[in-house]
PDB file of C-alpha atoms in Angstrom:
ATOM      1  CA  LEU A  10     118.219 114.276 109.640  1.00 65.00           C
ATOM      2  CA  ALA A  11     116.475 114.945 106.349  1.00 66.00           C
ATOM      3  CA  TYR A  12     114.670 112.163 104.542  1.00 67.00           C
ATOM      4  CA  THR A  13     116.411 112.784 101.236  1.00 63.00           C
ATOM      5  CA  PRO A  14     113.836 111.796  98.583  1.00 74.00           C
ATOM      6  CA  MET A  15     111.631 114.681  97.614  1.00 81.00           C
ATOM      7  CA  LEU A  16     107.972 113.619  97.900  1.00 89.00           C
ATOM      8  CA  ARG A  17     105.184 114.761  95.572  1.00 89.00           C
ATOM      9  CA  PHE A  18     102.355 117.169  96.293  1.00 91.00           C
ATOM     10  CA  GLY A  19      98.882 115.657  95.887  1.00 93.00           C
ATOM     11  CA  GLN A  20      99.959 112.149  96.958  1.00 95.00           C
ATOM     12  CA  GLU A  21      99.107 110.628 100.351  1.00 97.00           C
ATOM     13  CA  TYR A  22     101.838 109.502 102.737  1.00 96.00           C
ATOM     14  CA  LEU A  23     102.187 108.010 106.208  1.00 97.00           C
ATOM     15  CA  ILE A  24     104.884 109.387 108.494  1.00 96.00           C
ATOM     16  CA  SER A  25     105.209 107.386 111.684  1.00 96.00           C
ATOM     17  CA  TYR A  26     107.706 107.773 114.511  1.00 95.00           C
ATOM     18  CA  ARG A  27     108.235 107.369 118.226  1.00 97.00           C
ATOM     19  CA  ILE A  28     109.403 110.391 120.157  1.00 94.00           C
ATOM     20  CA  ARG A  29     110.585 110.979 123.715  1.00 93.00           C
ATOM     21  CA  ILE A  30     111.496 114.259 125.371  1.00 88.00           C
ATOM     22  CA  PRO A  31     113.576 113.623 128.517  1.00 87.00           C
ATOM     23  CA  ARG A  32     112.104 114.357 131.965  1.00 85.00           C
ATOM     24  CA  TRP A  33     114.846 116.870 132.629  1.00 80.00           C
ATOM     25  CA  ALA A  34     114.170 118.887 129.451  1.00 75.00           C
ATOM     26  CA  PRO A  35     114.223 122.583 130.335  1.00 69.00           C
ATOM     27  CA  THR A  36     111.238 124.853 129.903  1.00 68.00           C
ATOM     28  CA  HIS A  37     111.862 126.897 126.795  1.00 63.00           C
ATOM     29  CA  LYS A  38     111.595 130.647 127.146  1.00 62.00           C
ATOM     30  CA  ARG A  39     108.989 132.645 125.267  1.00 58.00           C
ATOM     31  CA  GLY A  40     110.170 133.002 121.705  1.00 59.00           C
ATOM     32  CA  GLN A  41     112.259 129.808 122.021  1.00 64.00           C
ATOM     33  CA  MET A  42     110.119 127.108 120.396  1.00 71.00           C
ATOM     34  CA  PHE A  43     111.717 124.323 118.396  1.00 79.00           C
ATOM     35  CA  TYR A  44     110.599 121.841 115.755  1.00 82.00           C
ATOM     36  CA  PRO A  45     111.399 118.118 116.224  1.00 89.00           C
ATOM     37  CA  LEU A  46     109.752 117.441 112.821  1.00 91.00           C
ATOM     38  CA  GLN A  47     109.386 119.644 109.750  1.00 91.00           C
ATOM     39  CA  ILE A  48     107.608 119.135 106.466  1.00 91.00           C
ATOM     40  CA  TRP A  49     109.761 121.367 104.317  1.00 88.00           C
ATOM     41  CA  GLN A  50     109.144 122.611 100.789  1.00 88.00           C
ATOM     42  CA  CYS A  51     111.710 125.224  99.793  1.00 82.00           C
ATOM     43  CA  SER A  52     113.992 128.089 100.789  1.00 76.00           C
ATOM     44  CA  PRO A  53     113.624 130.732 102.069  1.00 78.00           C
ATOM     45  CA  LEU A  54     110.201 129.796 103.428  1.00 80.00           C
ATOM     46  CA  SER A  55     109.203 128.319 106.792  1.00 82.00           C
ATOM     47  CA  PRO A  56     108.102 124.669 106.958  1.00 87.00           C
ATOM     48  CA  ILE A  57     104.675 123.971 105.448  1.00 90.00           C
ATOM     49  CA  ALA A  58     103.772 121.627 108.326  1.00 93.00           C
ATOM     50  CA  GLY A  59     105.361 120.064 111.353  1.00 93.00           C
ATOM     51  CA  MET A  60     105.513 119.348 115.041  1.00 93.00           C
ATOM     52  CA  ARG A  61     106.842 122.028 117.359  1.00 88.00           C
ATOM     53  CA  VAL A  62     107.354 122.248 121.117  1.00 86.00           C
ATOM     54  CA  VAL A  63     105.235 125.129 122.380  1.00 80.00           C
ATOM     55  CA  GLN A  64     106.936 128.324 123.566  1.00 71.00           C
ATOM     56  CA  GLY A  65     107.282 128.522 127.333  1.00 70.00           C
ATOM     57  CA  THR A  66     106.918 124.737 127.839  1.00 74.00           C
ATOM     58  CA  SER A  67     109.093 121.641 127.835  1.00 75.00           C
ATOM     59  CA  HIS A  68     106.627 118.863 126.918  1.00 85.00           C
ATOM     60  CA  GLU A  69     103.676 120.418 125.074  1.00 88.00           C
ATOM     61  CA  ALA A  70     103.535 119.897 121.312  1.00 92.00           C
ATOM     62  CA  ASP A  71     101.649 121.542 118.451  1.00 92.00           C
ATOM     63  CA  TRP A  72     101.138 120.054 115.007  1.00 94.00           C
ATOM     64  CA  ILE A  73     100.702 122.824 112.459  1.00 92.00           C
ATOM     65  CA  VAL A  74     100.107 123.423 108.742  1.00 93.00           C
ATOM     66  CA  ARG A  75     100.923 126.585 106.820  1.00 88.00           C
ATOM     67  CA  SER A  76      99.353 127.722 103.581  1.00 79.00           C
ATOM     68  CA  GLN A  77     100.160 130.741 101.456  1.00 71.00           C
ATOM     69  CA  ASN A  78      97.595 132.832 103.289  1.00 68.00           C
ATOM     70  CA  SER A  79      97.801 131.555 106.870  1.00 66.00           C
ATOM     71  CA  ARG A  80     100.064 131.814 109.884  1.00 69.00           C
ATOM     72  CA  ALA A  81     100.324 128.110 110.753  1.00 69.00           C
ATOM     73  CA  PRO A  82      97.049 127.157 112.433  1.00 82.00           C
ATOM     74  CA  VAL A  83      97.400 124.548 115.161  1.00 89.00           C
ATOM     75  CA  ILE A  84      95.787 121.257 114.098  1.00 91.00           C
ATOM     76  CA  ALA A  85      96.453 119.486 117.408  1.00 93.00           C
ATOM     77  CA  GLN A  86      98.042 120.385 120.736  1.00 93.00           C
ATOM     78  CA  GLN A  87      98.956 117.655 123.203  1.00 94.00           C
ATOM     79  CA  LYS A  88     100.978 117.290 126.381  1.00 93.00           C
ATOM     80  CA  LEU A  89     103.712 114.677 126.111  1.00 93.00           C
ATOM     81  CA  THR A  90     104.538 112.728 129.259  1.00 93.00           C
ATOM     82  CA  PRO A  91     108.120 113.597 130.275  1.00 89.00           C
ATOM     83  CA  GLY A  92     110.509 110.690 129.698  1.00 93.00           C
ATOM     84  CA  ARG A  93     107.869 108.470 128.019  1.00 96.00           C
ATOM     85  CA  TRP A  94     107.920 107.239 124.432  1.00 97.00           C
ATOM     86  CA  HIS A  95     104.955 108.406 122.338  1.00 97.00           C
ATOM     87  CA  ARG A  96     103.896 107.022 118.942  1.00 98.00           C
ATOM     88  CA  VAL A  97     102.982 109.676 116.352  1.00 97.00           C
ATOM     89  CA  ASP A  98     101.278 108.777 113.073  1.00 98.00           C
ATOM     90  CA  LEU A  99     100.718 111.462 110.457  1.00 97.00           C
ATOM     91  CA  THR A 100      98.654 110.959 107.338  1.00 98.00           C
ATOM     92  CA  LEU A 101      99.341 113.771 104.958  1.00 95.00           C
ATOM     93  CA  ARG A 102      98.696 114.911 101.430  1.00 96.00           C
ATOM     94  CA  PRO A 103     100.184 118.369 100.906  1.00 93.00           C
ATOM     95  CA  ALA A 104      98.299 120.225  98.169  1.00 92.00           C
ATOM     96  CA  LEU A 105      97.811 123.841  97.187  1.00 89.00           C
ATOM     97  CA  ASP A 106      94.105 123.193  96.583  1.00 90.00           C
ATOM     98  CA  LYS A 107      91.297 121.938  98.820  1.00 91.00           C
ATOM     99  CA  SER A 108      92.467 118.299  98.470  1.00 95.00           C
ATOM    100  CA  GLY A 109      95.188 118.811 101.128  1.00 94.00           C
ATOM    101  CA  LEU A 110      95.049 116.534 104.194  1.00 96.00           C
ATOM    102  CA  PHE A 111      96.934 116.439 107.511  1.00 96.00           C
ATOM    103  CA  GLN A 112      95.832 114.025 110.266  1.00 97.00           C
ATOM    104  CA  VAL A 113      97.595 113.497 113.592  1.00 97.00           C
ATOM    105  CA  SER A 114      97.333 110.416 115.827  1.00 98.00           C
ATOM    106  CA  LEU A 115      99.117 110.230 119.162  1.00 97.00           C
ATOM    107  CA  ASP A 116      99.493 106.845 120.859  1.00 98.00           C
ATOM    108  CA  GLY A 117      96.845 105.318 118.572  1.00 97.00           C
ATOM    109  CA  LYS A 118      94.198 108.038 119.050  1.00 98.00           C
ATOM    110  CA  GLN A 119      93.417 110.663 116.401  1.00 98.00           C
ATOM    111  CA  VAL A 120      93.918 114.066 118.021  1.00 97.00           C
ATOM    112  CA  GLY A 121      93.674 116.422 115.049  1.00 96.00           C
ATOM    113  CA  SER A 122      92.700 116.702 111.416  1.00 96.00           C
ATOM    114  CA  TYR A 123      92.899 119.368 108.720  1.00 95.00           C
ATOM    115  CA  SER A 124      91.497 119.371 105.185  1.00 94.00           C
ATOM    116  CA  GLY A 125      92.391 122.161 102.782  1.00 92.00           C
ATOM    117  CA  PRO A 126      95.320 123.824 101.080  1.00 91.00           C
ATOM    118  CA  TYR A 127      98.828 123.988 102.510  1.00 91.00           C
ATOM    119  CA  GLY A 128     102.198 124.691 101.001  1.00 88.00           C
ATOM    120  CA  SER A 129     103.482 127.607  98.941  1.00 83.00           C
ATOM    121  CA  ASP A 130     103.146 128.627  95.335  1.00 80.00           C
ATOM    122  CA  LYS A 131     106.403 127.833  93.534  1.00 76.00           C
ATOM    123  CA  SER A 132     106.901 131.500  92.617  1.00 77.00           C
ATOM    124  CA  ARG A 133     107.766 132.153  96.294  1.00 76.00           C
ATOM    125  CA  CYS A 134     110.572 129.556  96.313  1.00 80.00           C
ATOM    126  CA  ARG A 135     114.196 130.419  95.634  1.00 78.00           C
ATOM    127  CA  SER A 136     114.500 127.411  93.288  1.00 72.00           C
ATOM    128  CA  PRO A 137     111.087 126.959  91.589  1.00 62.00           C
ATOM    129  CA  ARG A 138     111.993 123.623  89.938  1.00 63.00           C
ATOM    130  CA  ASN A 139     112.226 121.977  93.403  1.00 61.00           C
ATOM    131  CA  SER A 140     109.086 123.614  94.732  1.00 69.00           C
ATOM    132  CA  GLU A 141     106.492 121.041  93.646  1.00 75.00           C
ATOM    133  CA  SER A 142     107.817 118.492  96.104  1.00 85.00           C
ATOM    134  CA  TRP A 143     108.592 118.356  99.818  1.00 88.00           C
ATOM    135  CA  ARG A 144     110.731 116.443 102.289  1.00 88.00           C
ATOM    136  CA  VAL A 145     110.616 115.270 105.890  1.00 91.00           C
ATOM    137  CA  LYS A 146     113.189 116.596 108.366  1.00 89.00           C
ATOM    138  CA  PHE A 147     113.590 115.054 111.834  1.00 86.00           C
ATOM    139  CA  GLY A 148     115.800 116.664 114.448  1.00 81.00           C
ATOM    140  CA  ILE A 149     115.934 119.887 116.363  1.00 78.00           C
ATOM    141  CA  TYR A 150     115.264 122.951 114.261  1.00 71.00           C
ATOM    142  CA  LYS A 151     115.314 126.131 116.320  1.00 68.00           C
ATOM    143  CA  SER A 152     116.388 129.720 116.545  1.00 63.00           C
ATOM    144  CA  ASN A 153     119.950 130.307 117.671  1.00 60.00           C
ATOM    145  CA  ASN A 154     120.183 130.006 121.453  1.00 63.00           C
ATOM    146  CA  PRO A 155     123.533 128.471 122.462  1.00 63.00           C
ATOM    147  CA  ALA A 156     122.700 128.663 126.181  1.00 64.00           C
ATOM    148  CA  GLN A 157     119.636 126.381 125.827  1.00 68.00           C
ATOM    149  CA  ARG A 158     120.012 122.594 125.645  1.00 71.00           C
ATOM    150  CA  TYR A 159     117.565 120.709 123.396  1.00 73.00           C
ATOM    151  CA  VAL A 160     117.260 116.910 123.400  1.00 80.00           C
ATOM    152  CA  VAL A 161     114.701 114.730 121.620  1.00 87.00           C
ATOM    153  CA  ASP A 162     114.914 110.973 121.063  1.00 91.00           C
ATOM    154  CA  PHE A 163     113.436 109.350 117.918  1.00 92.00           C
ATOM    155  CA  ASP A 164     112.861 105.705 117.069  1.00 95.00           C
ATOM    156  CA  ASP A 165     111.025 103.614 114.467  1.00 95.00           C
ATOM    157  CA  LEU A 166     110.920 106.296 111.750  1.00 92.00           C
ATOM    158  CA  VAL A 167     108.734 105.349 108.784  1.00 93.00           C
ATOM    159  CA  VAL A 168     107.953 107.424 105.686  1.00 93.00           C
ATOM    160  CA  LYS A 169     105.887 105.656 103.030  1.00 94.00           C
ATOM    161  CA  ARG A 170     103.294 106.275 100.386  1.00 93.00           C
ATOM    162  CA  LYS A 171      99.806 105.115 101.341  1.00 88.00           C
TER     163      LYS A 171
END
């Protein structure tokens, strides 16, 4: 599910959602992480931020940001209780300069914060005219592994400008 409107760099937004990973969710093999949420800028590049389930686990999540010169530092890492709904609130302002912001709250408690640049210079995007904006993608984004079952429940999705 992609939130269709393209959102602007340098503006602050709130992304809020509830997420539940079932108790029976399998442990994902090394090299088999998946993203329940992506902040996506352009093809062919990886997401500029997001939430991913950690390799080799079933209920441990990372929230990451990626700038032109970094390999997606982890802003927060939290264990999610199997089968329980969790509220996630993200305050973000993607920017290629030091004004970038990404804050993570889980169940009402801030668990991570990043200030600084993230995103990619438009020259690296396949379609540069779409590269100065970004979109939110909820769902299961993963490498191809047909033998592995992935299930994530979402509720109360909110995307709004602050």
